[in-house]
PDB file of C-alpha atoms and ligand atoms in Angstrom:
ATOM      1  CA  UNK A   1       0.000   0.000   0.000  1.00  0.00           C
ATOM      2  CA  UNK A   2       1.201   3.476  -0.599  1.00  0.00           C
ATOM      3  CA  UNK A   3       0.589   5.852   1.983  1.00  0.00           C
ATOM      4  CA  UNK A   4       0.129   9.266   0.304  1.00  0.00           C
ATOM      5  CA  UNK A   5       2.347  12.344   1.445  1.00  0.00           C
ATOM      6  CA  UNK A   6       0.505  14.544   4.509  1.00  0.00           C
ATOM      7  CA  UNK A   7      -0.931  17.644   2.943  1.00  0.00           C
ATOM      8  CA  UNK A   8      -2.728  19.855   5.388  1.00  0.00           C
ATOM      9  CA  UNK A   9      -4.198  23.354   4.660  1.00  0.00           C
ATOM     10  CA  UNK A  10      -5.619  26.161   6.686  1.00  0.00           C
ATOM     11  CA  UNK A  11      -8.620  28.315   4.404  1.00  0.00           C
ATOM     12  CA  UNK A  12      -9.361  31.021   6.244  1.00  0.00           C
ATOM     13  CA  UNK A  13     -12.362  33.463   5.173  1.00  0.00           C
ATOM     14  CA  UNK A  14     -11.117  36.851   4.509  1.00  0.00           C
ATOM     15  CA  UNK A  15     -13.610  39.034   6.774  1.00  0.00           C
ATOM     16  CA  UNK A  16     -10.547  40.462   8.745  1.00  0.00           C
ATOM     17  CA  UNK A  17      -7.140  39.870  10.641  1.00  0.00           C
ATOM     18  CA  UNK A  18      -6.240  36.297  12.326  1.00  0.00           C
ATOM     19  CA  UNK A  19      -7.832  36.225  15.975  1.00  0.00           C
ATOM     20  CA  UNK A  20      -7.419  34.595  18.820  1.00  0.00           C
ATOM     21  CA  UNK A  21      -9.887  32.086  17.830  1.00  0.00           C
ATOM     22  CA  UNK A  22      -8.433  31.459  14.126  1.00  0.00           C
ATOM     23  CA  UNK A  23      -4.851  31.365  15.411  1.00  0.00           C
ATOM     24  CA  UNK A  24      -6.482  27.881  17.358  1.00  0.00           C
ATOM     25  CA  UNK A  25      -7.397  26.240  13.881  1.00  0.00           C
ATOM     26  CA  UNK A  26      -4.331  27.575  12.213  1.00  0.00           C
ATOM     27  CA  UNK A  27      -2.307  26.871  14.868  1.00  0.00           C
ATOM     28  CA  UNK A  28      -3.955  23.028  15.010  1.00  0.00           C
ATOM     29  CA  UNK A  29      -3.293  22.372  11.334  1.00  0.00           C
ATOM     30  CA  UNK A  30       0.214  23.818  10.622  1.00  0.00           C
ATOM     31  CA  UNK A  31       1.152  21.749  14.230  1.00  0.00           C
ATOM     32  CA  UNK A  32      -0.439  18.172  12.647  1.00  0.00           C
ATOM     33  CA  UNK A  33       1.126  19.263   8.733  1.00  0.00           C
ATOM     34  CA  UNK A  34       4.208  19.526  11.160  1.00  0.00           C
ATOM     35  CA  UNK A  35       4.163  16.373  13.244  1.00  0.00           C
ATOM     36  CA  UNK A  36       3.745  14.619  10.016  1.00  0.00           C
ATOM     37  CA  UNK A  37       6.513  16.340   8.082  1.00  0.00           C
ATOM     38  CA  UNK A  38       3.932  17.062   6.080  1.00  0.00           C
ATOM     39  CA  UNK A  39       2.934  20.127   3.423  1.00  0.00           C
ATOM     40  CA  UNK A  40       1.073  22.596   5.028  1.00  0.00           C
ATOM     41  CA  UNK A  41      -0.738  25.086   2.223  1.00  0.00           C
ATOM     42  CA  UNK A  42      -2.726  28.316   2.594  1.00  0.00           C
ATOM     43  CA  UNK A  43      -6.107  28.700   0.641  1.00  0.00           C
ATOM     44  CA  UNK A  44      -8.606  32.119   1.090  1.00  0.00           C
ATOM     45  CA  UNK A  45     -11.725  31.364   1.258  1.00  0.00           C
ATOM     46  CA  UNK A  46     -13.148  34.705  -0.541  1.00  0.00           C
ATOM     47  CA  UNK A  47     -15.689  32.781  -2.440  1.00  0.00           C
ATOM     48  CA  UNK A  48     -18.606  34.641  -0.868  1.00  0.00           C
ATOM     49  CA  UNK A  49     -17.359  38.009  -2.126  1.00  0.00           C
ATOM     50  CA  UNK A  50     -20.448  39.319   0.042  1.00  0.00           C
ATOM     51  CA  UNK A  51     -18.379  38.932   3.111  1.00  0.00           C
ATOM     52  CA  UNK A  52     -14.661  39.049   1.802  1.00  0.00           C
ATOM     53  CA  UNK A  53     -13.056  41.824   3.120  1.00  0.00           C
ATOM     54  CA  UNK A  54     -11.127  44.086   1.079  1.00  0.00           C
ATOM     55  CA  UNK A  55      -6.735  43.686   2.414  1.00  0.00           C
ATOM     56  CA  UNK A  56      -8.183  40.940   5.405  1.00  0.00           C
ATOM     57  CA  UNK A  57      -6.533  38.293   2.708  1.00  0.00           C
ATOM     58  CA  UNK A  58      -2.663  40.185   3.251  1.00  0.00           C
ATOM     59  CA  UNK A  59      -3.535  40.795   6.830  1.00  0.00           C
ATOM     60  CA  UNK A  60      -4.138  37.041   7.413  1.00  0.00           C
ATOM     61  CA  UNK A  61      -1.113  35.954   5.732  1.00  0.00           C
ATOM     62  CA  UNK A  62       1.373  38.464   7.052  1.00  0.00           C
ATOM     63  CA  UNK A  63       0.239  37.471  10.670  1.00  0.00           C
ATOM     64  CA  UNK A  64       0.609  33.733  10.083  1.00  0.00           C
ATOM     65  CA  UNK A  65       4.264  35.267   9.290  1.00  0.00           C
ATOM     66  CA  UNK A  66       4.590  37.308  12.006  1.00  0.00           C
ATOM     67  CA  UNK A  67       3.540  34.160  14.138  1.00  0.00           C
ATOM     68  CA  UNK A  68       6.609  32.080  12.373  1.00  0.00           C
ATOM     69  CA  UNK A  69       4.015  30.275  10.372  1.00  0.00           C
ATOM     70  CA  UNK A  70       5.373  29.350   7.027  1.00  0.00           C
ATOM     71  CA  UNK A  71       3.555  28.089   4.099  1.00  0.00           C
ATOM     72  CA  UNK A  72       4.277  25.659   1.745  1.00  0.00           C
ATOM     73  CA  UNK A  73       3.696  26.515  -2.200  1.00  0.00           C
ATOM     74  CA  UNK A  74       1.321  29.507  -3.430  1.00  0.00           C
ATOM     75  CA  UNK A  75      -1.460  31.301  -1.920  1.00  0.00           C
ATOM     76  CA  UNK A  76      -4.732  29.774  -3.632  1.00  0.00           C
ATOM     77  CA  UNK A  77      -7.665  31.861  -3.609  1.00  0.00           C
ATOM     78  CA  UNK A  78     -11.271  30.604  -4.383  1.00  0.00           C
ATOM     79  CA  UNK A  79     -12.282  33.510  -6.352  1.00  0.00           C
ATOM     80  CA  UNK A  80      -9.674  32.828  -9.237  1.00  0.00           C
ATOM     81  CA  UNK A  81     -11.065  29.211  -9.523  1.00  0.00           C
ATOM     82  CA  UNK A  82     -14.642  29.552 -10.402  1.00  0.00           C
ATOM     83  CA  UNK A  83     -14.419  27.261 -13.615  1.00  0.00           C
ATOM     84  CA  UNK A  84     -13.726  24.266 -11.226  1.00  0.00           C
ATOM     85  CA  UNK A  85     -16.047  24.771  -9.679  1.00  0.00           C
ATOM     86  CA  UNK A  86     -18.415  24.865 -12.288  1.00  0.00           C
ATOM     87  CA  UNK A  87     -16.920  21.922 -13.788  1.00  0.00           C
ATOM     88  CA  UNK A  88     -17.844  19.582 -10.868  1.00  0.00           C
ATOM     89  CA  UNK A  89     -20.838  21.121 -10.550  1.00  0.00           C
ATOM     90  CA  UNK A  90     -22.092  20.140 -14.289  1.00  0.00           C
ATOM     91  CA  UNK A  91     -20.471  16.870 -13.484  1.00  0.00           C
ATOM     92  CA  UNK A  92     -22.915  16.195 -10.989  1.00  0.00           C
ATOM     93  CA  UNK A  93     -26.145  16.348 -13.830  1.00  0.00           C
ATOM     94  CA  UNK A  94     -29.082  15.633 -12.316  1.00  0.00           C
ATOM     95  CA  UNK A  95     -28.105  15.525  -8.156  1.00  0.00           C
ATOM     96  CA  UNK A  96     -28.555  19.364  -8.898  1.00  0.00           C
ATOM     97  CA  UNK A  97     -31.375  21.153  -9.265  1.00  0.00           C
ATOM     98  CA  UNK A  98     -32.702  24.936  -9.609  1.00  0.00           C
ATOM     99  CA  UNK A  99     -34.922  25.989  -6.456  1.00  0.00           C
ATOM    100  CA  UNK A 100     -37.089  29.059  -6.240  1.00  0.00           C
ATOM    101  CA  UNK A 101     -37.855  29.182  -2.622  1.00  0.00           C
ATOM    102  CA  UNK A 102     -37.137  32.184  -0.556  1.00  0.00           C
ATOM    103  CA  UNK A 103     -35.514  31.793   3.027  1.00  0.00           C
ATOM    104  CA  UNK A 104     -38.909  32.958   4.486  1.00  0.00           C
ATOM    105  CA  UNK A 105     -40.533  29.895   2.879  1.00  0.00           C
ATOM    106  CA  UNK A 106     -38.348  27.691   4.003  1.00  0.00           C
ATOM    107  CA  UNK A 107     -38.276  28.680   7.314  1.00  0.00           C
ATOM    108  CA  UNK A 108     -41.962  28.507   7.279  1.00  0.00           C
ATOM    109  CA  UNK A 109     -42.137  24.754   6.191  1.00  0.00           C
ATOM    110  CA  UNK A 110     -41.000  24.012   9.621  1.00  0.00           C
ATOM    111  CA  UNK A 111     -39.405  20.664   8.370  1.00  0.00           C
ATOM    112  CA  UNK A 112     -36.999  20.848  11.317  1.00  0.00           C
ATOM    113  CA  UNK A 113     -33.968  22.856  12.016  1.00  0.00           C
ATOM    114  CA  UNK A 114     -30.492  21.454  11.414  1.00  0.00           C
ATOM    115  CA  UNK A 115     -27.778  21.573  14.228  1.00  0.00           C
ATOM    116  CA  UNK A 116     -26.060  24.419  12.420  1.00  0.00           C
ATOM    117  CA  UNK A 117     -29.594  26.277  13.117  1.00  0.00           C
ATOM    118  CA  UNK A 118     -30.436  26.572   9.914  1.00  0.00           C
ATOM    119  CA  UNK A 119     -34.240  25.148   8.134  1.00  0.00           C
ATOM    120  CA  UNK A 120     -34.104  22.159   6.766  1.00  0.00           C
ATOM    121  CA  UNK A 121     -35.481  22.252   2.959  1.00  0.00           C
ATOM    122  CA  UNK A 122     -38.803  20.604   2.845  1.00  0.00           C
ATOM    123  CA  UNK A 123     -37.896  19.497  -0.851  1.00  0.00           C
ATOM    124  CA  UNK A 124     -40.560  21.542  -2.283  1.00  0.00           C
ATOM    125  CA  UNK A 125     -38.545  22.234  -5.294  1.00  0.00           C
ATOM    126  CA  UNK A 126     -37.223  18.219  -5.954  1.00  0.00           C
ATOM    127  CA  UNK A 127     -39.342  17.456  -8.505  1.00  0.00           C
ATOM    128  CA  UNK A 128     -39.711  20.500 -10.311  1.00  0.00           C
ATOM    129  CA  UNK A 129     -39.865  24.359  -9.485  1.00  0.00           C
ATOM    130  CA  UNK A 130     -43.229  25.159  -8.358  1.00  0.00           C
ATOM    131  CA  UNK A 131     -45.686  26.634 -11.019  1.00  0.00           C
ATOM    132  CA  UNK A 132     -44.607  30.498 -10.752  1.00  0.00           C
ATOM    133  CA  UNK A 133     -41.363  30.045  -9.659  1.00  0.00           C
ATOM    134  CA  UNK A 134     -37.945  31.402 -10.976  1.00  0.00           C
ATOM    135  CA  UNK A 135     -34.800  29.341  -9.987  1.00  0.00           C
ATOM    136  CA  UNK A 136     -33.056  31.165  -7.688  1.00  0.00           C
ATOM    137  CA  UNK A 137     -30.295  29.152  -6.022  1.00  0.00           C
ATOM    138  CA  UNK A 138     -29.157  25.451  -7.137  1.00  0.00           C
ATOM    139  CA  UNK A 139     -29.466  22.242  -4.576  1.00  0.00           C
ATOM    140  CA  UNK A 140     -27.886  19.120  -4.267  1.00  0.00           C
ATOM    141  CA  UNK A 141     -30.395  16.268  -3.876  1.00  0.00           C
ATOM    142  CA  UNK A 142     -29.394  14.231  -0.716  1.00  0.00           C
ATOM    143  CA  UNK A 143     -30.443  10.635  -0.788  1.00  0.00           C
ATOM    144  CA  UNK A 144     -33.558   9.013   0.914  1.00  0.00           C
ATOM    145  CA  UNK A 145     -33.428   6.450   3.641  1.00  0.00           C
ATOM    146  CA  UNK A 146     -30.241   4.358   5.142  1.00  0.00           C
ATOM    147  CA  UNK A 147     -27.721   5.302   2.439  1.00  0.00           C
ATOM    148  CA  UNK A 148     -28.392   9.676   3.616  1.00  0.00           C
ATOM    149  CA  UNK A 149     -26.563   8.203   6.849  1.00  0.00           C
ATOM    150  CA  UNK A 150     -22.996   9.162   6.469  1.00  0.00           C
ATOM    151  CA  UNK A 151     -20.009   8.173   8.854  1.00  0.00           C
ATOM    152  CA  UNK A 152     -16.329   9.363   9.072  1.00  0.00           C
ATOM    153  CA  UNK A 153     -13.704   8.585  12.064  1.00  0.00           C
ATOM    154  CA  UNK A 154     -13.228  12.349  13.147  1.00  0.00           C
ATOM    155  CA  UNK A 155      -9.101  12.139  14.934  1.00  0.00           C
ATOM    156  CA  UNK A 156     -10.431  14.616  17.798  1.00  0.00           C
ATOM    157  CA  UNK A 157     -13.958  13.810  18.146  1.00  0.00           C
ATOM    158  CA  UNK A 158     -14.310  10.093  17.323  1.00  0.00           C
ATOM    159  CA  UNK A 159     -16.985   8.616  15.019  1.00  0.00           C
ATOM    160  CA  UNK A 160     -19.372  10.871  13.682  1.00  0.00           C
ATOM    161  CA  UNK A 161     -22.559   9.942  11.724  1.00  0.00           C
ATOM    162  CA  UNK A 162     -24.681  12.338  10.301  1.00  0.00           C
ATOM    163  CA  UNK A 163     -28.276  11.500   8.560  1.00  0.00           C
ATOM    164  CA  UNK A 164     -28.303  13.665   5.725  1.00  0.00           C
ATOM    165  CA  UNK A 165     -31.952  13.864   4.773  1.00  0.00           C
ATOM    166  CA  UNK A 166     -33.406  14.029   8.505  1.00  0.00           C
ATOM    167  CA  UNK A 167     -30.756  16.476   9.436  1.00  0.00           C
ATOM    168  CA  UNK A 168     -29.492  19.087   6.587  1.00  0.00           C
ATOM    169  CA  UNK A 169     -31.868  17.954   3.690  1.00  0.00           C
ATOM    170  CA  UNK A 170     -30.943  18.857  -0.021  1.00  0.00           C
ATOM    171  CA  UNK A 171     -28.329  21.222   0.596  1.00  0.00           C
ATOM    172  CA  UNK A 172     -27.139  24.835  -1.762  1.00  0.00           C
ATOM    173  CA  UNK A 173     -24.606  24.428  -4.305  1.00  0.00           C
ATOM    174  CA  UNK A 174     -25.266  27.576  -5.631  1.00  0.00           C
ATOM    175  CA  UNK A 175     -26.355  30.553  -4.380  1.00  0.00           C
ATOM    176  CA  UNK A 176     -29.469  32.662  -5.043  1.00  0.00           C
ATOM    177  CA  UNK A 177     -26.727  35.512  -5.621  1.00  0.00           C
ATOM    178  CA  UNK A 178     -25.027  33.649  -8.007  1.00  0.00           C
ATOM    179  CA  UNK A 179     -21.944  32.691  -5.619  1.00  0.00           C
ATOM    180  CA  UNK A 180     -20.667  28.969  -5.275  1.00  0.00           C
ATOM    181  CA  UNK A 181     -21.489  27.679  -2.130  1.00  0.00           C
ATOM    182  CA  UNK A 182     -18.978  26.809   0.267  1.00  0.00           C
ATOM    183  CA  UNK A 183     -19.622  23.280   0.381  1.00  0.00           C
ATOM    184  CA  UNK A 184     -18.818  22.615  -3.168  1.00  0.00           C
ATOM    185  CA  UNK A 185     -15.698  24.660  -3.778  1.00  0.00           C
ATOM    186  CA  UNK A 186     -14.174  23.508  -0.447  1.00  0.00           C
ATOM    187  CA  UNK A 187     -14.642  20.034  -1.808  1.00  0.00           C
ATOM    188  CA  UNK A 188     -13.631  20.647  -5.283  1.00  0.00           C
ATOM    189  CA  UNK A 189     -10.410  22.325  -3.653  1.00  0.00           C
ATOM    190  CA  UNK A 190      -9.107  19.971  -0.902  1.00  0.00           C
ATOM    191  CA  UNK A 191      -9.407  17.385  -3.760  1.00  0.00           C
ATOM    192  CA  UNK A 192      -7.987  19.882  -6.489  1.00  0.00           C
ATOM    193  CA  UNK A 193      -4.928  20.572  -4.283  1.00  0.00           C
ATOM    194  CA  UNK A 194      -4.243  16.637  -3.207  1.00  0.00           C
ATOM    195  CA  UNK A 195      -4.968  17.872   0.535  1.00  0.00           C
ATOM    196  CA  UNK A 196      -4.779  14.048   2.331  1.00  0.00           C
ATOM    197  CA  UNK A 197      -5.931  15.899   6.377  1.00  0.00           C
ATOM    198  CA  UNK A 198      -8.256  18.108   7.217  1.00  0.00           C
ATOM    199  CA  UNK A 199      -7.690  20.054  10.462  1.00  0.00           C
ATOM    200  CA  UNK A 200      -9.875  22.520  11.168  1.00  0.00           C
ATOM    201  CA  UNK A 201     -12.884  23.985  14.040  1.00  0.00           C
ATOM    202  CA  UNK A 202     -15.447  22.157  14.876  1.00  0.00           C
ATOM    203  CA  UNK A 203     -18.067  24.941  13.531  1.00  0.00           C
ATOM    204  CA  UNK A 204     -17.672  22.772  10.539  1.00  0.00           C
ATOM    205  CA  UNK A 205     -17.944  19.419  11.996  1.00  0.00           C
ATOM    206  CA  UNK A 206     -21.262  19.559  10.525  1.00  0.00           C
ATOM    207  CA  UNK A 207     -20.761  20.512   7.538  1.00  0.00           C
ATOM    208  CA  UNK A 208     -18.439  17.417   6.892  1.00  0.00           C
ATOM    209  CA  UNK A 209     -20.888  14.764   5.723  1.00  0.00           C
ATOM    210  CA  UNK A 210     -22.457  16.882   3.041  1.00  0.00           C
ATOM    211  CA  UNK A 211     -18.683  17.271   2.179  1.00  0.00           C
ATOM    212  CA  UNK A 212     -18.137  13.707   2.235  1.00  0.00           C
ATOM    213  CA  UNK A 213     -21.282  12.857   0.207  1.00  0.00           C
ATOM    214  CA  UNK A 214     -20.420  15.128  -2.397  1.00  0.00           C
ATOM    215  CA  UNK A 215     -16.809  13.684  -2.916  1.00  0.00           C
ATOM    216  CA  UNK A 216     -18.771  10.201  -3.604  1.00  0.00           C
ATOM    217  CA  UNK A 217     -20.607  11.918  -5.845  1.00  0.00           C
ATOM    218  CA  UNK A 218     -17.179  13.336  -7.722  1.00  0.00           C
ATOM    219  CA  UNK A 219     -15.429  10.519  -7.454  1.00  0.00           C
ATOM    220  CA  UNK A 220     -13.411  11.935  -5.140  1.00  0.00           C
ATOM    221  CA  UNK A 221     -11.128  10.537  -1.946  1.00  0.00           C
ATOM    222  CA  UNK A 222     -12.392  11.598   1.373  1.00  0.00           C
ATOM    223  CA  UNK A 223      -9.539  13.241   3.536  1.00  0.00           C
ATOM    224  CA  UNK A 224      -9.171  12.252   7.233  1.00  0.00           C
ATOM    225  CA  UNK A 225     -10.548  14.665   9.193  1.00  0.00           C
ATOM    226  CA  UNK A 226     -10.048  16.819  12.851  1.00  0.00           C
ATOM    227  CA  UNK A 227     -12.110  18.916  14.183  1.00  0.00           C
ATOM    228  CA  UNK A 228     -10.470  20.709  16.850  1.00  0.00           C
ATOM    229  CA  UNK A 229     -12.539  23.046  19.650  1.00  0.00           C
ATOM    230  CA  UNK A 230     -13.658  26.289  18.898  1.00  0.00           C
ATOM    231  CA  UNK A 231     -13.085  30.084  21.353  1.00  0.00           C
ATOM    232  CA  UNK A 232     -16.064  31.156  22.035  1.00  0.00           C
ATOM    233  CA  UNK A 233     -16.726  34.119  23.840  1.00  0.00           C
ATOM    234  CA  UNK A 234     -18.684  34.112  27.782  1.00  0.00           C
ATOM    235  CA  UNK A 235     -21.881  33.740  25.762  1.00  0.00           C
ATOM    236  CA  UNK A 236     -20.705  30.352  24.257  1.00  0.00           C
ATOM    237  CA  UNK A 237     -20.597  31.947  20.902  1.00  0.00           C
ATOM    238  CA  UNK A 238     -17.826  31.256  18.371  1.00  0.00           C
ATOM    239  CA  UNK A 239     -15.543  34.272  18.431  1.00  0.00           C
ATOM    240  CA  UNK A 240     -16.082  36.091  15.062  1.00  0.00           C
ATOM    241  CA  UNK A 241     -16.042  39.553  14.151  1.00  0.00           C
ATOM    242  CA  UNK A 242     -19.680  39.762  14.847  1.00  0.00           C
ATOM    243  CA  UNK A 243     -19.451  37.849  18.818  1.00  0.00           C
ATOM    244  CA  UNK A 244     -16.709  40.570  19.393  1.00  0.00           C
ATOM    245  CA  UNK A 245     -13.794  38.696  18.416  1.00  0.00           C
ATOM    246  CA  UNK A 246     -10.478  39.669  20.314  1.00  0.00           C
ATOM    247  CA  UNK A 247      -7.803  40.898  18.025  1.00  0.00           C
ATOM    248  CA  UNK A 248      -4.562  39.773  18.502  1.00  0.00           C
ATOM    249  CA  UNK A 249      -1.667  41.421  19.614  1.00  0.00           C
ATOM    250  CA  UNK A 250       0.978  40.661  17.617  1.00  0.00           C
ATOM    251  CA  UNK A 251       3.524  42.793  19.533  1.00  0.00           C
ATOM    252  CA  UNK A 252       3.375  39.984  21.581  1.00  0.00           C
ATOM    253  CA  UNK A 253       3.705  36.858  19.359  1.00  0.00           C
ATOM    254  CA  UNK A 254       4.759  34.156  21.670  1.00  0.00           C
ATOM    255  CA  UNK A 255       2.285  35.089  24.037  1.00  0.00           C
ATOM    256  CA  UNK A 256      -0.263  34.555  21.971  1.00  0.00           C
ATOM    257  CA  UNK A 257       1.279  31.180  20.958  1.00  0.00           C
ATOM    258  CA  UNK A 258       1.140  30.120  24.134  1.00  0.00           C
ATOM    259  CA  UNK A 259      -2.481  31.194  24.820  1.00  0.00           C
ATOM    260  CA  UNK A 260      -3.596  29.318  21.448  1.00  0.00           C
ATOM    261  CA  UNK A 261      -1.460  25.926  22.592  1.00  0.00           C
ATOM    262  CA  UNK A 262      -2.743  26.658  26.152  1.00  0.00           C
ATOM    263  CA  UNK A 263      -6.316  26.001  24.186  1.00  0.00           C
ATOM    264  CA  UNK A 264      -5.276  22.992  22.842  1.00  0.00           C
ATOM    265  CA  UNK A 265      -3.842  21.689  25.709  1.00  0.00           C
ATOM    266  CA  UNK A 266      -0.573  21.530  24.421  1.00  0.00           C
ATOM    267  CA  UNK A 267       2.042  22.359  28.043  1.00  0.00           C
ATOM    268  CA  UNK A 268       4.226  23.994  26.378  1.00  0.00           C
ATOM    269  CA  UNK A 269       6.952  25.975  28.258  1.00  0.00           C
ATOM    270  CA  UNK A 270       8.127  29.084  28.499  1.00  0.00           C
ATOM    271  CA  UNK A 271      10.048  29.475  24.774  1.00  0.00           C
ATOM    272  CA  UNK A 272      13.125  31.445  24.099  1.00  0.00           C
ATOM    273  CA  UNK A 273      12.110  32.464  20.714  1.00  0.00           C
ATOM    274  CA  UNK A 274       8.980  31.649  18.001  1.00  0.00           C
ATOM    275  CA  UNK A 275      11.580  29.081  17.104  1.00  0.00           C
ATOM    276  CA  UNK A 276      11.479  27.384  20.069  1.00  0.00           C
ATOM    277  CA  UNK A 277       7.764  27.785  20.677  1.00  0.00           C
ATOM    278  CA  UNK A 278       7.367  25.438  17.381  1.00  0.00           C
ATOM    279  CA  UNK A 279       9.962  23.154  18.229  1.00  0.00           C
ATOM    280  CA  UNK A 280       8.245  22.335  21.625  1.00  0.00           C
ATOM    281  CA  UNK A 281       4.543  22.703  20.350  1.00  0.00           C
ATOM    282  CA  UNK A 282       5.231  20.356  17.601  1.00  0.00           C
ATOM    283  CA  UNK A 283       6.735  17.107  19.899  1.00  0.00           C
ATOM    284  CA  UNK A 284       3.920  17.802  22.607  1.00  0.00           C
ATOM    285  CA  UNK A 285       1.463  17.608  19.239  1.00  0.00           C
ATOM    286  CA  UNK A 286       3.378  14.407  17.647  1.00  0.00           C
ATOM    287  CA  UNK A 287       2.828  12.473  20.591  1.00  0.00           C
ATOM    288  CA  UNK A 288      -0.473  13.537  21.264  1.00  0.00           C
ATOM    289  CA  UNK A 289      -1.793  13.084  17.825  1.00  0.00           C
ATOM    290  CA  UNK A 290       0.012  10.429  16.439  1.00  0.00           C
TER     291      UNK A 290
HETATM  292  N1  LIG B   1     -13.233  29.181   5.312  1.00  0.00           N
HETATM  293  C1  LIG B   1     -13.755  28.501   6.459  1.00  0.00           C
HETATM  294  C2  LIG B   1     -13.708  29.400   7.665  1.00  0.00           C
HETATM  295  O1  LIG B   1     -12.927  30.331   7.703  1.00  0.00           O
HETATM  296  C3  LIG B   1     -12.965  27.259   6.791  1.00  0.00           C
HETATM  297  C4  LIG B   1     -13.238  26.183   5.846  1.00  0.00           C
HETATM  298  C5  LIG B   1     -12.540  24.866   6.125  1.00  0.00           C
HETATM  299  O2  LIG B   1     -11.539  24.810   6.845  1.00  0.00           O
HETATM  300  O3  LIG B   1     -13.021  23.884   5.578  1.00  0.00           O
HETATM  301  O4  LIG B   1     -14.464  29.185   8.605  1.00  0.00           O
END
């Protein structure tokens, strides 16, 4: 058996500077790309040019150098590879289909709500738009019955099984304002881009079946996948921009190294230099994450 190379990658959405909670997931996959001697690449996420930030991109990646984080290769970014992700999604025929619905509709089917609090689709549109309808965003048809349940060995959570149809229900490949939807063009680029681990918060943890799903769909090889702990503010809320999201002060590098592998319960102690920081953070992560 050949065991493919380790290639991890951190995709950050440019909506402004790394924070304290980013460093974490940043932090988590350049340590396991690390432990593995592995390739550790860079990807912005500005596919939803709605929220991209104009210079957050730059900001991002000169604090990942400020923090002694160095990436491997070029600096993808999403918005320069819209024809793949058209391609796979014409490859996937009829799984797609237009949808007129409005959120308000949706929300108003009451089909249930997913964990990610969003409406399940009631499938009104599966079979055809609705007489008086205009297709406004795309959807991915998710299967019926035993073969909707997907399962993947998550490295920090353990086994996670998802039931697509119950939980998430045909899911947006394409949105109602013409932008590709995260799910597909994060799948079409951690296959694009050979990426073999997936570390990342466990915001998305979620989001990974659908993921999965649509890689069977492509033909494409499912990556292992970690899904470290999120910050989240006093309220329990993610720390984002919006929840108030403390910047970091990168006058003070190590220290917030040390508060990020303090979160991931990495003892790390006291470095000399960012050098030494790594050094240590990286055997504490090897042997805790083999
Ligand atoms: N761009 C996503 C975010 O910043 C991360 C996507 C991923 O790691 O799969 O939350």
């Amino acid at each position: 058996m050949i065991i493919p190379a380790y290639i991890g990658r951190f995709a950050p959405s440019p909506t402004g500077p790394l924070h304290k909670g980013s460093l974490v997931a940043a932090m988590a996959s350049y340590l396991d790309a690390k432990a593995h001697n592995g390739t550790w690449l860079v990807r912005i996420e500005d596919i939803d040019e709605a929220r991209t930030v104009s210079g957050a991109a730059d900001a991002i990646l000169n604090d990942l150098a400020v923090l002694g984080m160095q990436w491997d290769g070029e600096v993808v970014l999403q918005s320069q590879r819209k024809a793949l992700y058209q391609d796979a999604f014409d490859k996937l025929g009829t799984h797609a289909y237009p949808c007129g619905c409005s959120r308000k509709e949706i929300a108003d089917s009451r089909v249930g709500i997913a964990s990610d609090g969003a409406a399940v689709y009631p499938g009104t549109c599966r079979n055809g738009l609705a007489p008086g309808k205009t297709p406004r965003a795309y959807r991915l048809r998710v299967p019926d019955g035993e073969s909707a349940c997907i399962g993947f060995e998550d490295r920090w959570v353990g086994r996670v099984t998802q039931r697509l149809d119950r939980e998430v229900g045909d899911f947006v490949l394409k949105r109602a304002d013409g932008f590709w939807a995260y799910q597909l063009a994060v799948v079409v680029d951690d296959a694009d881009q050979g990426v073999t681990h997936v570390v990342r918060g466990a915001d998305l943890l979620d989001s990974t079946a659908r993921q999965i799903y649509l890689q069977h769909l492509l033909g494409l090889p499912t990556p292992q996948y970690m899904h470290v702990p999120v910050v989240t503010n006093a309220a329990g809320e993610k720390l984002s921009k919006q929840t108030g999201a403390l910047a970091l002060d990168l006058s003070r590098p190590v220290d917030e190294l040390m508060a990020a592998a303090q979160f991931l319960q990495l003892p790390v102690s006291r470095p000399n230099s960012i050098d030494d920081f790594w050094t240590q953070a990286t055997a504490l992560w090897r042997l805790a994450h083999p």
